[in-house]
């Protein structure tokens, strides 16, 4: 799926992707001046929808885009896209840019309409919590060279794109990032978890990382289960390299086990038991969000 016959939503209407047009003066195009979300849907069941829309609203507020749309409006668009494009494993991409002006000028223009765009694309089936069958990830690491407002899910993704590409060119799936203090931040399109001696750790929320919806759901589900220790705290790269297990989390991957970091095995180089437990709990509980 995701071809030019796809039905997409733009400027308040549903239309084939081939007919969807935006102005070259759109500030999303010129400046990356916008906010986006990706919400997973399996068999027409949206995961974490309210949490995604809340984060989108926080992003819009943070950059001063005024949009008169609530969670029900977004849900209506999402459900229409699912109906029009077929069920299955879908990512719903929701995008709001500040809109199109008549000139290219940095200051926020007055009285322009935000551009609202949404479409559906195929995502992989969610992982089955079986450590022998799940896809195993390899990653590299590098210093985080993005901007200082990574908590905003901005459409200005060039920094993330360049870090992701670095990993691709190194022949791995993702790039894990660390700050100038050698502390883990996140990955180019995922949050990161570290497991050591049965303790599950992830960096605390601040301007250095996106407040991932999957991250928050994983933490909430594990805390409610109560069997594992959890810490949200700064994690040095020395600790990351000494981890028993390393996970990536994102809406389309859920919890992805990493078995190789910078060419070295993570722990014993195999998918771990704690991953299996965490993904089992996540699979069982994700539709409660
Ligand atoms: N961090 C970054 C930079 C991302 O782009 C993403 C997802 O796209 C995530 C983390 C994971 O966020 P979520 O779990 O909300 O998909």
Coordinates of C-alpha atoms and ligand atoms in Angstrom, one line a residue:
X1 CA 0.0 0.0 0.0
X2 CA 0.9 3.7 -0.1
X3 CA 0.8 4.3 -3.8
X4 CA -0.7 7.2 -5.8
X5 CA -4.2 5.6 -5.6
X6 CA -4.2 5.8 -1.9
X7 CA -6.9 8.0 -0.5
X8 CA -5.3 10.8 1.6
X9 CA -6.7 13.8 3.6
X10 CA -5.6 17.3 2.6
X11 CA -7.2 20.7 3.0
X12 CA -10.4 19.2 4.6
X13 CA -11.1 16.6 1.9
X14 CA -10.3 13.0 1.1
X15 CA -8.8 12.5 -2.4
X16 CA -6.4 10.2 -4.3
X17 CA -2.7 10.9 -3.4
X18 CA -2.2 11.8 -7.1
X19 CA -4.6 14.8 -6.7
X20 CA -3.1 16.0 -3.4
X21 CA -1.3 19.3 -4.0
X22 CA 0.3 21.9 -1.7
X23 CA 1.7 25.3 -2.4
X24 CA 5.4 25.7 -2.8
X25 CA 5.0 28.6 -0.4
X26 CA 3.8 26.2 2.4
X27 CA 6.0 26.8 5.4
X28 CA 6.2 23.1 5.9
X29 CA 8.0 22.8 2.6
X30 CA 10.1 26.0 3.0
X31 CA 11.1 25.8 6.7
X32 CA 10.0 22.4 8.0
X33 CA 7.6 24.5 10.1
X34 CA 5.2 21.9 11.3
X35 CA 4.3 19.1 13.7
X36 CA 3.5 15.5 12.9
X37 CA 2.4 12.2 14.4
X38 CA 2.5 8.5 13.4
X39 CA -0.2 6.3 15.0
X40 CA -0.2 2.6 14.6
X41 CA -3.4 0.7 13.7
X42 CA -3.9 -3.1 13.6
X43 CA -7.1 -4.4 12.1
X44 CA -8.7 -1.0 12.5
X45 CA -7.7 -0.7 16.2
X46 CA -5.7 2.4 16.8
X47 CA -3.0 2.2 19.5
X48 CA -2.5 5.1 22.0
X49 CA -4.6 7.4 19.8
X50 CA -5.4 9.9 22.6
X51 CA -1.8 10.0 23.8
X52 CA -0.6 10.8 20.2
X53 CA -3.1 13.6 19.7
X54 CA -2.2 15.1 23.1
X55 CA 1.5 15.1 22.1
X56 CA 0.6 16.7 18.8
X57 CA -1.3 19.4 20.6
X58 CA 1.6 20.0 22.9
X59 CA 3.9 20.4 19.8
X60 CA 1.4 22.8 18.1
X61 CA 1.2 24.9 21.3
X62 CA 5.0 24.9 21.7
X63 CA 5.5 26.4 18.2
X64 CA 2.4 28.6 18.3
X65 CA 0.2 27.0 15.6
X66 CA -3.4 27.5 16.3
X67 CA -5.6 24.7 15.0
X68 CA -9.2 24.2 15.9
X69 CA -9.2 20.4 15.9
X70 CA -9.8 18.0 18.8
X71 CA -9.2 14.3 19.3
X72 CA -12.6 13.4 17.8
X73 CA -11.8 15.3 14.6
X74 CA -8.5 13.5 14.2
X75 CA -10.1 10.1 15.1
X76 CA -12.7 10.7 12.4
X77 CA -10.0 11.4 9.8
X78 CA -8.0 8.3 10.9
X79 CA -11.0 6.0 10.8
X80 CA -11.9 7.3 7.3
X81 CA -8.4 6.6 6.1
X82 CA -8.6 3.1 7.4
X83 CA -12.0 2.5 5.8
X84 CA -10.9 3.9 2.5
X85 CA -7.5 2.2 2.3
X86 CA -8.2 -1.2 3.8
X87 CA -7.5 -2.5 7.3
X88 CA -4.4 -4.5 8.2
X89 CA -1.2 -3.1 9.8
X90 CA -1.2 0.6 9.1
X91 CA 0.7 3.7 10.2
X92 CA -1.5 6.8 10.2
X93 CA 0.7 9.9 9.4
X94 CA -0.9 13.1 10.7
X95 CA 0.8 16.4 9.7
X96 CA 0.1 20.1 10.4
X97 CA 2.2 22.8 8.9
X98 CA 1.8 26.5 9.7
X99 CA 0.4 27.0 6.2
X100 CA 1.2 28.8 3.0
X101 CA 2.1 32.5 2.9
X102 CA 2.6 34.7 -0.2
X103 CA 6.3 35.3 0.6
X104 CA 9.1 33.5 2.2
X105 CA 9.8 35.4 5.5
X106 CA 10.9 33.8 8.8
X107 CA 8.4 35.6 11.1
X108 CA 5.1 33.7 11.8
X109 CA 2.5 35.2 9.4
X110 CA -0.8 36.4 10.7
X111 CA -4.0 34.9 9.6
X112 CA -2.9 32.0 7.5
X113 CA -4.7 28.6 7.7
X114 CA -2.5 25.6 8.8
X115 CA -2.1 22.9 6.2
X116 CA -3.5 19.6 7.5
X117 CA -2.4 16.4 5.7
X118 CA -2.9 12.8 6.7
X119 CA -2.3 9.4 4.9
X120 CA -2.1 5.7 5.7
X121 CA 0.9 3.5 5.0
X122 CA 1.7 -0.1 5.6
X123 CA 3.8 -1.0 8.7
X124 CA 5.2 -4.4 9.6
X125 CA 3.0 -6.8 11.7
X126 CA 3.7 -6.1 15.4
X127 CA 6.4 -8.3 16.9
X128 CA 5.4 -11.6 18.3
X129 CA 6.9 -12.0 21.8
X130 CA 9.1 -14.9 20.8
X131 CA 12.9 -14.4 21.1
X132 CA 13.7 -17.0 18.5
X133 CA 11.4 -15.4 15.8
X134 CA 11.7 -11.7 16.4
X135 CA 13.7 -9.5 14.1
X136 CA 17.1 -8.8 15.6
X137 CA 18.5 -5.2 15.3
X138 CA 22.0 -4.0 14.8
X139 CA 22.9 -0.4 15.6
X140 CA 25.8 2.0 15.6
X141 CA 26.3 5.0 17.9
X142 CA 27.4 8.6 17.3
X143 CA 27.3 12.0 19.0
X144 CA 23.8 13.6 18.8
X145 CA 24.2 16.6 16.5
X146 CA 20.5 17.6 16.3
X147 CA 18.9 20.7 17.8
X148 CA 18.1 21.4 21.5
X149 CA 14.3 20.9 21.3
X150 CA 14.1 17.3 20.5
X151 CA 11.0 17.0 22.7
X152 CA 9.0 18.7 19.9
X153 CA 7.9 16.2 17.2
X154 CA 8.8 18.7 14.5
X155 CA 8.6 18.0 10.7
X156 CA 12.2 19.5 10.5
X157 CA 13.8 16.1 10.6
X158 CA 17.1 16.7 8.7
X159 CA 19.2 16.0 11.8
X160 CA 17.3 12.7 12.4
X161 CA 17.5 11.9 8.7
X162 CA 21.3 12.4 8.6
X163 CA 21.8 10.3 11.7
X164 CA 19.6 7.5 10.3
X165 CA 21.4 7.6 7.0
X166 CA 24.7 7.3 8.9
X167 CA 23.5 3.9 10.3
X168 CA 22.3 2.8 6.8
X169 CA 25.7 3.5 5.3
X170 CA 27.3 1.6 8.2
X171 CA 25.0 -1.4 7.2
X172 CA 22.9 -1.3 10.4
X173 CA 19.3 -0.6 11.3
X174 CA 19.5 2.4 13.5
X175 CA 21.9 5.0 15.0
X176 CA 22.0 5.4 18.8
X177 CA 22.8 9.0 19.9
X178 CA 24.7 10.4 22.9
X179 CA 25.2 14.0 24.1
X180 CA 28.5 15.9 24.9
X181 CA 28.5 14.3 28.4
X182 CA 28.6 10.9 26.7
X183 CA 25.1 10.1 27.9
X184 CA 22.5 8.3 25.8
X185 CA 19.7 10.4 24.4
X186 CA 17.7 8.3 22.0
X187 CA 18.0 6.9 18.4
X188 CA 17.3 8.7 15.2
X189 CA 13.7 7.5 15.1
X190 CA 13.3 5.5 18.3
X191 CA 13.7 5.7 22.1
X192 CA 16.2 3.5 23.7
X193 CA 16.1 1.2 26.8
X194 CA 19.0 -0.5 28.5
X195 CA 18.7 -3.7 30.7
X196 CA 21.4 -4.5 33.2
X197 CA 21.1 -7.1 36.1
X198 CA 17.3 -7.2 35.6
X199 CA 17.0 -3.4 36.0
X200 CA 15.3 -1.6 33.0
X201 CA 16.6 1.9 32.4
X202 CA 15.8 4.7 30.0
X203 CA 16.9 8.3 29.9
X204 CA 14.5 10.8 31.6
X205 CA 12.3 13.1 29.6
X206 CA 13.9 16.4 28.7
X207 CA 14.7 18.5 25.7
X208 CA 17.2 15.9 24.4
X209 CA 14.6 13.3 23.4
X210 CA 11.1 12.8 22.1
X211 CA 8.6 11.7 24.7
X212 CA 7.8 8.5 22.8
X213 CA 4.3 7.2 23.2
X214 CA 5.7 3.6 23.1
X215 CA 8.3 4.5 25.7
X216 CA 5.6 5.9 28.0
X217 CA 3.3 2.9 27.5
X218 CA 6.2 0.4 28.1
X219 CA 7.1 2.2 31.3
X220 CA 3.4 2.3 32.5
X221 CA 2.8 -1.4 31.6
X222 CA 6.0 -2.6 33.3
X223 CA 5.3 -0.5 36.4
X224 CA 1.7 -1.8 36.7
X225 CA 3.0 -5.4 36.3
X226 CA 5.5 -4.6 39.1
X227 CA 7.9 -7.5 38.7
X228 CA 10.8 -5.6 37.2
X229 CA 12.8 -2.6 38.5
X230 CA 12.6 0.5 36.4
X231 CA 14.8 3.6 36.4
X232 CA 14.5 6.8 34.4
X233 CA 17.9 8.3 34.7
X234 CA 20.9 9.5 32.7
X235 CA 22.8 6.5 31.2
X236 CA 26.4 6.7 30.2
X237 CA 27.6 5.2 27.0
X238 CA 29.9 3.0 29.1
X239 CA 26.7 1.5 30.6
X240 CA 25.1 1.2 27.2
X241 CA 28.1 -0.8 25.9
X242 CA 28.0 -3.0 29.0
X243 CA 24.3 -3.7 28.8
X244 CA 22.7 -7.2 29.1
X245 CA 20.0 -6.1 26.7
X246 CA 19.3 -3.1 24.5
X247 CA 15.9 -2.2 23.1
X248 CA 14.6 0.4 20.6
X249 CA 10.9 1.5 21.0
X250 CA 8.7 3.2 18.5
X251 CA 5.0 3.1 17.4
X252 CA 5.7 0.9 14.4
X253 CA 8.4 -1.3 16.0
X254 CA 6.9 -1.7 19.5
X255 CA 9.9 -3.1 21.5
X256 CA 12.8 -4.0 19.1
X257 CA 15.7 -6.1 20.6
X258 CA 19.2 -5.0 19.6
X259 CA 21.8 -7.7 19.5
X260 CA 24.8 -5.7 18.1
X261 CA 26.1 -2.3 18.9
X262 CA 29.1 -0.8 17.1
X263 CA 30.1 -4.2 15.8
X264 CA 30.1 -5.9 19.2
X265 CA 27.5 -8.3 20.6
X266 CA 25.0 -6.8 23.2
X267 CA 25.2 -9.0 26.3
X268 CA 25.5 -12.6 25.0
X269 CA 24.5 -11.5 21.5
X270 CA 21.1 -13.1 21.6
X271 CA 17.6 -11.7 22.3
X272 CA 17.1 -11.6 26.0
X273 CA 14.5 -13.0 28.4
X274 CA 13.5 -9.5 29.8
X275 CA 12.7 -8.4 26.2
X276 CA 10.4 -11.4 25.9
X277 CA 8.6 -10.6 29.1
X278 CA 8.3 -6.9 28.2
X279 CA 7.0 -7.6 24.7
X280 CA 4.6 -10.2 26.0
X281 CA 3.2 -7.6 28.5
X282 CA 3.1 -4.9 25.8
X283 CA 1.3 -7.1 23.3
X284 CA -1.3 -8.0 25.9
X285 CA -1.9 -4.4 27.1
X286 CA -1.3 -2.0 24.2
X287 CA -5.0 -1.8 23.3
X288 CA -5.8 -0.4 26.7
X289 CA -4.2 2.9 25.6
Ligands
LIG1 N1 12.4 9.3 19.0 C1 12.3 9.8 17.8 C2 13.3 10.8 17.3 C3 11.3 9.4 16.9 O1 11.2 9.9 15.6 C4 10.3 8.4 17.3 C5 9.2 8.0 16.5 O2 9.1 8.4 15.4 C6 10.4 7.9 18.6 C7 11.5 8.4 19.4 C8 9.4 7.0 19.2 O3 8.2 7.6 19.4 P1 6.8 6.8 19.5 O4 7.0 5.7 20.4 O5 5.8 7.9 19.9 O6 6.6 6.3 18.1

